[in-house]
Coordinates of C-alpha atoms and ligand atoms in Angstrom, one line a residue:
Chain A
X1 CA 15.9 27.8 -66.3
X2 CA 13.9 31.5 -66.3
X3 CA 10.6 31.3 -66.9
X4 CA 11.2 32.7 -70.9
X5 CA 13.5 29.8 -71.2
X6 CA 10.7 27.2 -70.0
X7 CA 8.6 28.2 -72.3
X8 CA 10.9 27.8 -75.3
X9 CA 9.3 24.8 -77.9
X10 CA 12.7 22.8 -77.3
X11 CA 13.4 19.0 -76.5
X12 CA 15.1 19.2 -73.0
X13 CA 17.6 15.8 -72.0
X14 CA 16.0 13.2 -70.6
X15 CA 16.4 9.4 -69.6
X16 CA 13.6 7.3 -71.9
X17 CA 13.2 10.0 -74.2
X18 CA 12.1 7.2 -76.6
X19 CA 10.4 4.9 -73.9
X20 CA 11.2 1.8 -72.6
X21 CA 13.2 0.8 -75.4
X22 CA 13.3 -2.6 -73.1
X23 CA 10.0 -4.1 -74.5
X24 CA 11.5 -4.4 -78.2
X25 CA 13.8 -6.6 -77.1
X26 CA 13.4 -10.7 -78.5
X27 CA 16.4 -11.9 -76.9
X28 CA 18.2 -10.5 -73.8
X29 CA 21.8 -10.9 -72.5
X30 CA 22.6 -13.2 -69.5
X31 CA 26.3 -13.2 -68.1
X32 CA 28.2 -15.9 -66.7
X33 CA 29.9 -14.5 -63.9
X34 CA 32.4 -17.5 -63.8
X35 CA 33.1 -16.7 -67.3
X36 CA 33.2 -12.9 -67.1
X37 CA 36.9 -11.6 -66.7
X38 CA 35.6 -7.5 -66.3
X39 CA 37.6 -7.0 -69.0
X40 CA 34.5 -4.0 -70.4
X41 CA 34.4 -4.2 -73.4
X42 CA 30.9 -5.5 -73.7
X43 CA 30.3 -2.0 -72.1
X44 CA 32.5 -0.5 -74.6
X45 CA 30.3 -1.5 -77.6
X46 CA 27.0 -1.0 -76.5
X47 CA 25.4 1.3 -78.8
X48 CA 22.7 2.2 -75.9
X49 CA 24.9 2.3 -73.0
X50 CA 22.9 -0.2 -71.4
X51 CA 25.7 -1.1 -69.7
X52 CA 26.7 0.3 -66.6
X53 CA 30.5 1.0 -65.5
X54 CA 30.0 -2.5 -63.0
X55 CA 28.6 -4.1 -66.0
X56 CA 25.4 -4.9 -65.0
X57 CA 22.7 -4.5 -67.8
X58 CA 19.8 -2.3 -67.7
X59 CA 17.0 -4.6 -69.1
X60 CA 14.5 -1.3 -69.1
X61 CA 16.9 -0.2 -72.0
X62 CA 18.2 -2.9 -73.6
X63 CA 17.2 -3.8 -77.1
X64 CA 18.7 -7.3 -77.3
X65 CA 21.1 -6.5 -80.3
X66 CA 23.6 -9.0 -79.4
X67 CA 26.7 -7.1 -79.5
X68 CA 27.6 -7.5 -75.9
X69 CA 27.9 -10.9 -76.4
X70 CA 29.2 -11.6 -80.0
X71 CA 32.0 -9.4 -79.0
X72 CA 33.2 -10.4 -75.6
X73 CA 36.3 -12.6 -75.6
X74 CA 35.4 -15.3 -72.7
X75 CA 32.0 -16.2 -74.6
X76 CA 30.0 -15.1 -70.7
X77 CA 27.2 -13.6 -72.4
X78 CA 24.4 -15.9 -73.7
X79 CA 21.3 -14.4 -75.9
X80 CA 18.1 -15.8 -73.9
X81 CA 14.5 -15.1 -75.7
X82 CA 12.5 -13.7 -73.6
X83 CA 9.5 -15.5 -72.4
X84 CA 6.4 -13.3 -73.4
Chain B
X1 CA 47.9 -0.5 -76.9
X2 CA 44.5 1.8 -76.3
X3 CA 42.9 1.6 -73.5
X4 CA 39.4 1.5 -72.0
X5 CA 40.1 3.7 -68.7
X6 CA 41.7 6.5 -70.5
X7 CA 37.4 6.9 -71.8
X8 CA 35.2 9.2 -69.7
X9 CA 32.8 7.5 -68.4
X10 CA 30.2 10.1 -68.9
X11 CA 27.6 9.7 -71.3
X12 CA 25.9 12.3 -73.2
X13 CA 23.7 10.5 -74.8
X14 CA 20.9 9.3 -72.3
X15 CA 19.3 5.6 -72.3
X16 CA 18.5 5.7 -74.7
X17 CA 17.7 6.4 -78.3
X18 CA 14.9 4.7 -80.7
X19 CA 17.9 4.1 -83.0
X20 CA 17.3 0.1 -84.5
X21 CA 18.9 -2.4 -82.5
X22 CA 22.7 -2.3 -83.0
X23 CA 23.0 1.4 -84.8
X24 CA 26.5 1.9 -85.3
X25 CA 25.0 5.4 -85.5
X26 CA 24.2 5.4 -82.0
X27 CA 27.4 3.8 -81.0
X28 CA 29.6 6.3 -82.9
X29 CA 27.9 9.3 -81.3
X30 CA 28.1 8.2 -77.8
X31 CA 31.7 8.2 -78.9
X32 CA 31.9 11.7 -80.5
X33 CA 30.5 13.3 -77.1
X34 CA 32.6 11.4 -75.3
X35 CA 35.3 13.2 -76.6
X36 CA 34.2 16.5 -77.0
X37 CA 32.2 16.9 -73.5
X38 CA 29.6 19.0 -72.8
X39 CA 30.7 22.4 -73.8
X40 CA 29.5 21.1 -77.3
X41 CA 27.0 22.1 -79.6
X42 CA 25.8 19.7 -82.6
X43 CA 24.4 20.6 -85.9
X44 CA 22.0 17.9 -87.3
X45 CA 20.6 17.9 -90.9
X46 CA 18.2 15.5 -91.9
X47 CA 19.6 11.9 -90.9
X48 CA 18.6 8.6 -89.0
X49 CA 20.5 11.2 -86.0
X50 CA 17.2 13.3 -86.0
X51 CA 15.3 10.4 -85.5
X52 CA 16.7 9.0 -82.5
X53 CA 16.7 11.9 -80.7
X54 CA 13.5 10.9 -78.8
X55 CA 9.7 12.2 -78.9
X56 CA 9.1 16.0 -78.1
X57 CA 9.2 17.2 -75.5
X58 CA 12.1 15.1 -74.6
X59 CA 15.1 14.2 -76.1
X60 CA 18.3 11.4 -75.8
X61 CA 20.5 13.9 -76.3
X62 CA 22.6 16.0 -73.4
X63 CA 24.1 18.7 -75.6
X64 CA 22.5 20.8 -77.1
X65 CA 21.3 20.2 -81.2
X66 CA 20.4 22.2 -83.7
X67 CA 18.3 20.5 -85.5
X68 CA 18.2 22.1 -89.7
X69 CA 17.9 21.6 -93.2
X70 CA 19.3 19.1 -95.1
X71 CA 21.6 21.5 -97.4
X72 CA 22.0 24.1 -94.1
X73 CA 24.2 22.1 -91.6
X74 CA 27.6 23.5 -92.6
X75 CA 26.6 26.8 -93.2
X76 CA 24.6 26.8 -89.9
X77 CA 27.9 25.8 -88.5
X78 CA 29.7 28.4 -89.7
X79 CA 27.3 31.1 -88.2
X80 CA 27.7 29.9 -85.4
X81 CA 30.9 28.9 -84.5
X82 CA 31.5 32.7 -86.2
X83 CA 29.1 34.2 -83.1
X84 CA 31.2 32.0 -80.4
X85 CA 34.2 33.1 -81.6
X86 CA 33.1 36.4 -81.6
X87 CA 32.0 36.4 -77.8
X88 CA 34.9 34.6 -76.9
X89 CA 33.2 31.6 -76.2
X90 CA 35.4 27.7 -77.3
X91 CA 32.1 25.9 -77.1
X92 CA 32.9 23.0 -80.2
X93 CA 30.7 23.1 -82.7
X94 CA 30.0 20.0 -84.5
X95 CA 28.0 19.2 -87.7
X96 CA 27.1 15.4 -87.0
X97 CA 25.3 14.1 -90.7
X98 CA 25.1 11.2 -92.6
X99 CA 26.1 9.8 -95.9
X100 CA 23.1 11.7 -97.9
X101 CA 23.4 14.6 -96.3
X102 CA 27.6 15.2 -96.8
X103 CA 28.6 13.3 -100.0
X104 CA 25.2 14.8 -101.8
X105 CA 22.8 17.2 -100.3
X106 CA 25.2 18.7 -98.0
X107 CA 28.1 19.4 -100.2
X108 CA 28.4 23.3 -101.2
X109 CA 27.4 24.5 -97.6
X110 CA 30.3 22.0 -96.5
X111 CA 32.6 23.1 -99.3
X112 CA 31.7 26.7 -98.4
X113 CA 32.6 26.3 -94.6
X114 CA 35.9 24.6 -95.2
X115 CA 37.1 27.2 -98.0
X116 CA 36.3 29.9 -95.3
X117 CA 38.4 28.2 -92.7
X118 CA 35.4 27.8 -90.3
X119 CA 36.4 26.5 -86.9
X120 CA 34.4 23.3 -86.9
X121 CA 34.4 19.7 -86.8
X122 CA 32.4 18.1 -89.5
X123 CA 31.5 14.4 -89.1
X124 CA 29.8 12.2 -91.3
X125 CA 28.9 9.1 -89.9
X126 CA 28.5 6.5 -93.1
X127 CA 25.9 3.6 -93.1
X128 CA 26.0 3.9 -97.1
X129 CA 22.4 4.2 -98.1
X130 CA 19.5 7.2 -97.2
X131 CA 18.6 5.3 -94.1
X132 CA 16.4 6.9 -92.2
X133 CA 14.0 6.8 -95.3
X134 CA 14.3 3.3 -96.5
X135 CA 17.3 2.8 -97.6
X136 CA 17.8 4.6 -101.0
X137 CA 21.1 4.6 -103.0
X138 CA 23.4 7.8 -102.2
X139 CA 26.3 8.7 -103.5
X140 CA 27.9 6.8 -100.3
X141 CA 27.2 3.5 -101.3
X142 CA 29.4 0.8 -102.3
X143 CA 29.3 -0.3 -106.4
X144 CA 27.3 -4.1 -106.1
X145 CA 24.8 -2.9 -102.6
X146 CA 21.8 -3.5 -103.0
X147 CA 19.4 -0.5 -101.7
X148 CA 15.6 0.0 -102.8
X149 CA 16.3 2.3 -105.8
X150 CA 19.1 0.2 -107.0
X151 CA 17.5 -3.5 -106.9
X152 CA 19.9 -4.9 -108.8
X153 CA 22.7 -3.6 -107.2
X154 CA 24.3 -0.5 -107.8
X155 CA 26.5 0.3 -111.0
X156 CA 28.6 3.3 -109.9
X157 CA 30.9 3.2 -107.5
X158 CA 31.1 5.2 -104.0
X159 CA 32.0 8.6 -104.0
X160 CA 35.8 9.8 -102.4
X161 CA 34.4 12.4 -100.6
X162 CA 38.0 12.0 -98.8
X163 CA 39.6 13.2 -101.6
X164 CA 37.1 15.8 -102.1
X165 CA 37.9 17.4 -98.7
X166 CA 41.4 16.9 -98.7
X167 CA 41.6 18.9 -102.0
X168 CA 40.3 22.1 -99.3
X169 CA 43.8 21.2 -97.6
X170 CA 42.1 21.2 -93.8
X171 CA 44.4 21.2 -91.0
X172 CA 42.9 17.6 -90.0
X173 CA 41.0 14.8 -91.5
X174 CA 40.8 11.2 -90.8
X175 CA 38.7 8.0 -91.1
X176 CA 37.4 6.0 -88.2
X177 CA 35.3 3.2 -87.4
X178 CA 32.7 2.6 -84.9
X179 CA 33.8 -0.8 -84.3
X180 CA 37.1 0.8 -82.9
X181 CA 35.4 3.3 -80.4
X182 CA 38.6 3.8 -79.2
X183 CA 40.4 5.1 -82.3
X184 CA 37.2 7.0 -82.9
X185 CA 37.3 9.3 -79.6
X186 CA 41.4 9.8 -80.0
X187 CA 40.4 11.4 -83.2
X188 CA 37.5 13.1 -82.0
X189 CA 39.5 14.9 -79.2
X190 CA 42.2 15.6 -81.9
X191 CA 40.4 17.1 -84.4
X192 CA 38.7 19.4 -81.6
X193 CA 42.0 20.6 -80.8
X194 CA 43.1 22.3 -84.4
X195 CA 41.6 25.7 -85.3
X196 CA 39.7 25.3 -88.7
X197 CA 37.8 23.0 -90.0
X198 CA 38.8 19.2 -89.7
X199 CA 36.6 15.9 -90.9
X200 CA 36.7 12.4 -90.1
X201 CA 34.2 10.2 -92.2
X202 CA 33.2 7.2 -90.0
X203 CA 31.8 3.9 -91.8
X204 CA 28.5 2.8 -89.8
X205 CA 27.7 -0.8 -90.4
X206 CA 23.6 -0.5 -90.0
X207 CA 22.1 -3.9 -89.5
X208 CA 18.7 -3.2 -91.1
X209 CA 20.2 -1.6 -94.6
X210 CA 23.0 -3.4 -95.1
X211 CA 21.0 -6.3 -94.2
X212 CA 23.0 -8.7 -91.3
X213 CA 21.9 -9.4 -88.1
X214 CA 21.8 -6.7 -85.2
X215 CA 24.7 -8.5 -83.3
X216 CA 27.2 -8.4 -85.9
X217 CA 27.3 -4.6 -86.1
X218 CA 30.6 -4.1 -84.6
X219 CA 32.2 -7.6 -86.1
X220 CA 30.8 -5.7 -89.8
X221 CA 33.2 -2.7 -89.1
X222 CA 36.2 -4.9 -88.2
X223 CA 35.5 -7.3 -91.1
X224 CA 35.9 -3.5 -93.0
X225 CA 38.6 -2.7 -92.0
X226 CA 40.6 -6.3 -92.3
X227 CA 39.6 -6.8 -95.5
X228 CA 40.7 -3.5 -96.5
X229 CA 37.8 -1.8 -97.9
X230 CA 37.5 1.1 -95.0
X231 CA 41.3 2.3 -94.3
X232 CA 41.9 3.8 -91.3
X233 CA 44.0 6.9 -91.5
X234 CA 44.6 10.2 -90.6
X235 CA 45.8 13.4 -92.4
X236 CA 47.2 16.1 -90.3
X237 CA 48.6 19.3 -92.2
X238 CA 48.6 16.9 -95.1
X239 CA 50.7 14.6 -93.6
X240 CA 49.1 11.1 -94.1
X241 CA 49.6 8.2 -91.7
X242 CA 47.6 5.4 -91.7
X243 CA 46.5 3.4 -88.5
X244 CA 48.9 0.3 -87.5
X245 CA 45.3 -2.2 -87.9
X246 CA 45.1 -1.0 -91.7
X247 CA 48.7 -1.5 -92.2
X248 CA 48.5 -4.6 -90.9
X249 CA 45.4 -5.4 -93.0
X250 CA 46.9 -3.9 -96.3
X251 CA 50.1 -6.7 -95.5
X252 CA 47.4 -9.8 -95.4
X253 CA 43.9 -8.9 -96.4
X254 CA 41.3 -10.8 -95.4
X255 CA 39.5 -12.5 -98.6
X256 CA 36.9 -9.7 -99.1
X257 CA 34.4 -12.2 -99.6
X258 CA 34.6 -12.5 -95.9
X259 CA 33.2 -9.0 -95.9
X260 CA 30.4 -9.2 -98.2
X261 CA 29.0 -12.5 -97.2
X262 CA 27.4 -11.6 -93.9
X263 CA 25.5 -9.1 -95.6
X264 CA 22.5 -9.2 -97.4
X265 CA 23.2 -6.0 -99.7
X266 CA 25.8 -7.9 -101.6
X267 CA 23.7 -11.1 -102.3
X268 CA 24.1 -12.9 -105.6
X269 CA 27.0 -9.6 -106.8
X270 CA 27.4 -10.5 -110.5
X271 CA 31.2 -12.0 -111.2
X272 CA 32.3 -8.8 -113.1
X273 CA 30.9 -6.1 -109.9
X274 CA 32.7 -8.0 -107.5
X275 CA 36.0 -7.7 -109.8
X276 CA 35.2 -4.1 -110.0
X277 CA 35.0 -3.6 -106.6
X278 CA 38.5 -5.4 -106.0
X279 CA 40.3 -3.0 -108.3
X280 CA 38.4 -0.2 -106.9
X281 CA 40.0 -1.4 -103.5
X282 CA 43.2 -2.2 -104.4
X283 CA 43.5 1.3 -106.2
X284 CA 42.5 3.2 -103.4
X285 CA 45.1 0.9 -101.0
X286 CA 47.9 1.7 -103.9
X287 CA 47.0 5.3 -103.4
X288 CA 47.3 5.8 -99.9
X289 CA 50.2 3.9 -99.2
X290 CA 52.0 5.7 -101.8
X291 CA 51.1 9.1 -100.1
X292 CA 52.0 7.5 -97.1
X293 CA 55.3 6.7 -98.0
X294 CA 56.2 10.4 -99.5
X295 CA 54.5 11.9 -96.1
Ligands
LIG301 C1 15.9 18.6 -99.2 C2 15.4 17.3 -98.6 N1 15.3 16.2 -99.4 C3 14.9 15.0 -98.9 C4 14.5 14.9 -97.6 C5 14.1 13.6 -97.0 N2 15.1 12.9 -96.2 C6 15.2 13.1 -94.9 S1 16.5 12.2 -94.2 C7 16.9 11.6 -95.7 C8 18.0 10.6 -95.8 C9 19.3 10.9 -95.1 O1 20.3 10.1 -95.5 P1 21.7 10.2 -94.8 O2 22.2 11.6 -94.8 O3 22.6 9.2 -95.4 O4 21.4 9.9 -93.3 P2 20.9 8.5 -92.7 O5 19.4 8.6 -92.7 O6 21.4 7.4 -93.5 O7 21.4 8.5 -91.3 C10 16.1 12.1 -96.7 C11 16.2 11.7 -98.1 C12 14.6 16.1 -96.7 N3 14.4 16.0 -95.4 N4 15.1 17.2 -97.3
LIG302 S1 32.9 -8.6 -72.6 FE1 32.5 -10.6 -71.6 S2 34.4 -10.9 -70.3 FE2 34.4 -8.8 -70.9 S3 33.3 -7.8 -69.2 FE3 31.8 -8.2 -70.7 S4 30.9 -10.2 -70.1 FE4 32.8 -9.9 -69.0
LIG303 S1 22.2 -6.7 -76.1 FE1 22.8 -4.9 -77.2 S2 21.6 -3.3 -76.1 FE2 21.6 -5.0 -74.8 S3 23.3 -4.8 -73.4 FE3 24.0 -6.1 -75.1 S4 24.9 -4.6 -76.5 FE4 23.6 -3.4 -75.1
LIG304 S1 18.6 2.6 -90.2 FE1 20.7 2.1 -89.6 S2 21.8 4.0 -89.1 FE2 19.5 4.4 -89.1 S3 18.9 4.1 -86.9 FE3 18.6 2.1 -88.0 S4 20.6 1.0 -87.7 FE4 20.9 3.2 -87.2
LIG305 MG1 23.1 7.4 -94.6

């Protein structure tokens, strides 16, 4: 980026551009790996990709919607409250 | 059968966005970049999708957004894709708005750009309601919803801005879902590849306006779809064909009461709306498949 560029008032990409969205989170996702068949599409429907591509959740990022595990087919993912 | 690895895994939208807890907004958009990769540039008006973005100086966003007036997006678009044109340049340019700002605000620029032939995508992502500032009626939302300006439920019913745009005859159109992410990035990457303007209206089930709880997001856009009220289709040179899960729903319907249960908008809907709303349906249904059948 040239120094004009850096200067520019513009919004650059960057990872917790809206914080820790983590610490809004009520309930979080817990996986049974026993259950789990990899089939991804927990991954698949997480609006935040909080998901990675070996399915393991970010919990700094994860906002506890619930999706992962109303959707996923072998019922591995249970909605724990967090203990605050 | 779709699948999952055919996907980049790439994402261009960073963890991650202050979008509510199970935005289908969010979801879609993952999608939509997805599919049209970084050489992309995205026109926002005045939406939840300006929102999310993130605080200044930062931003969720790895593509680069314009961000503009509510009734400017489609004429922004046209400038622009116009200058990358003009250098030579194939970088997509995609006006990404909502409800309120494409069946109401929006509409002339949009008209405007797809009379001139502008080579654009132009998605509106649907959560039915002015969301982003409390959930007023638009012309979006579904006869019987509840929003904070209609209390009682809405009397009129939603707007076809489907038929609206066809009537401009764009190369491509089409409908998509975000609970079918899949389906959604196949049309993305479709659309992208037709010179012209093309459209695809996506229905966002938002948890907070259409009041049902966060996790059923994506089960809200299925239950859509089955019962029938959002048909999944796409039009290309005005050729309609309409995706095997609505033809499958248009053969056996789920009871649309399974629909509007789950949802808090729809609570106590007065005998007489709800009939309305079933003729509204069916006619839309008769519609298609007839222009199916001539395609
Ligand atoms: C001309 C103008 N009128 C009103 C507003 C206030 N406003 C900002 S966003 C918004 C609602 C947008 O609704 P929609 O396009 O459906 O997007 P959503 O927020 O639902 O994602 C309104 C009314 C504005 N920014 N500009
Ligand atoms: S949806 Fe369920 S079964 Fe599929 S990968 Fe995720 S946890 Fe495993
Ligand atoms: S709870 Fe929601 S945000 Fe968290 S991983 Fe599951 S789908 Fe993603
Ligand atoms: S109001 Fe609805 S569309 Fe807007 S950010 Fe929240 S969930 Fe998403
Ligand atoms: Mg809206």
């Amino acid at each position: 980026m040239s120094p004009v560029q850096q200067r520019l008032a513009m919004s650059r990409p960057t990872q917790g551009a809206a914080g820790k969205t983590g610490t809004w989170r009520v309930f979080k996702p817990v996986v049974d790996k026993e259950k789990c068949n990899q089939c991804g599409l927990c991954e698949m429907y997480c609006p935040d990709n909080a998901i990675d591509a070996d399915l393991i959740v970010d919990l700094a990022f994860c906002k506890g919607c619930g999706i992962c595990a109303n959707e996923c087919p072998k019922k591995a993912i249970d909605m724990i409250r967090e203990e605050k | 059968m779709d699948t999952i690895a055919e996907i980049p895994k790439e994402e261009f939208v960073l963890k991650c966005t202050s979008a509510c807890a199970g935005c289908s907004d969010a979801l879609t958009l993952r999608y939509v970049l997805k599919a049209a990769g970084q050489d992309t540039v995205l026109v926002v008006p005045a939406c939840c999708t300006s929102v999310i973005q993130g605080i200044y100086p930062n931003t969720a966003f790895n593509v680069p957004v314009y961000n503009i007036a509510f009734g400017a997006a489609a004429a922004c678009a046209s400038g622009m894709s116009n200058a990358f044109r003009a250098t030579g340049k194939k970088t997509n340019v995609i006006v990404y708005a909502g409800d309120g700002g494409t069946l109401d605000i929006g509409i002339q620029a949009m008209s405007g750009a797809f009379e001139r032939g502008t080579d654009f995508l132009y998605i509106c992502y649907d959560n039915e309601a002015y969301g982003n500032t409390g959930m007023q009626r638009s012309g979006g939302t579904p006869m019987g919803a509840r929003t904070t300006t209609t209390p009682a439920g809405k009397t009129d019913a939603k707007k076809d801005i489907d038929a609206i745009i066809a009537a401009h005859s764009p190369p491509y159109m089409a409908t998509a879902c975000a609970a079918y992410p899949q389906d959604l990035f196949k049309k993305v990457q479709k659309a992208l590849t037709f010179r012209g303007p093309s459209f695809i209206h996506v229905l966002a089930p938002c948890p907070p306006g259409w009041r049902f709880s966060t996790e059923k997001s994506v089960e809200m856009g299925k239950l859509a779809v089955k019962s029938g009220m959002w048909v999944l289709y796409e039009r290309e040179y005005g050729k309609l064909s309409i995706n095997p899960q609505s033809k499958a729903a248009i053969k056996k319907p789920i009871p649309l009461e399974d629909y509007l249960a789950p949802q808090g908008r729809f609570k106590g809907i007065d005998a007489k709306t709800l009939e309305l709303l079933r003729q509204h349906l069916a006619k839309n249904i008769k519609k298609l498949s007839a222009e199916a059948a001539e395609s």
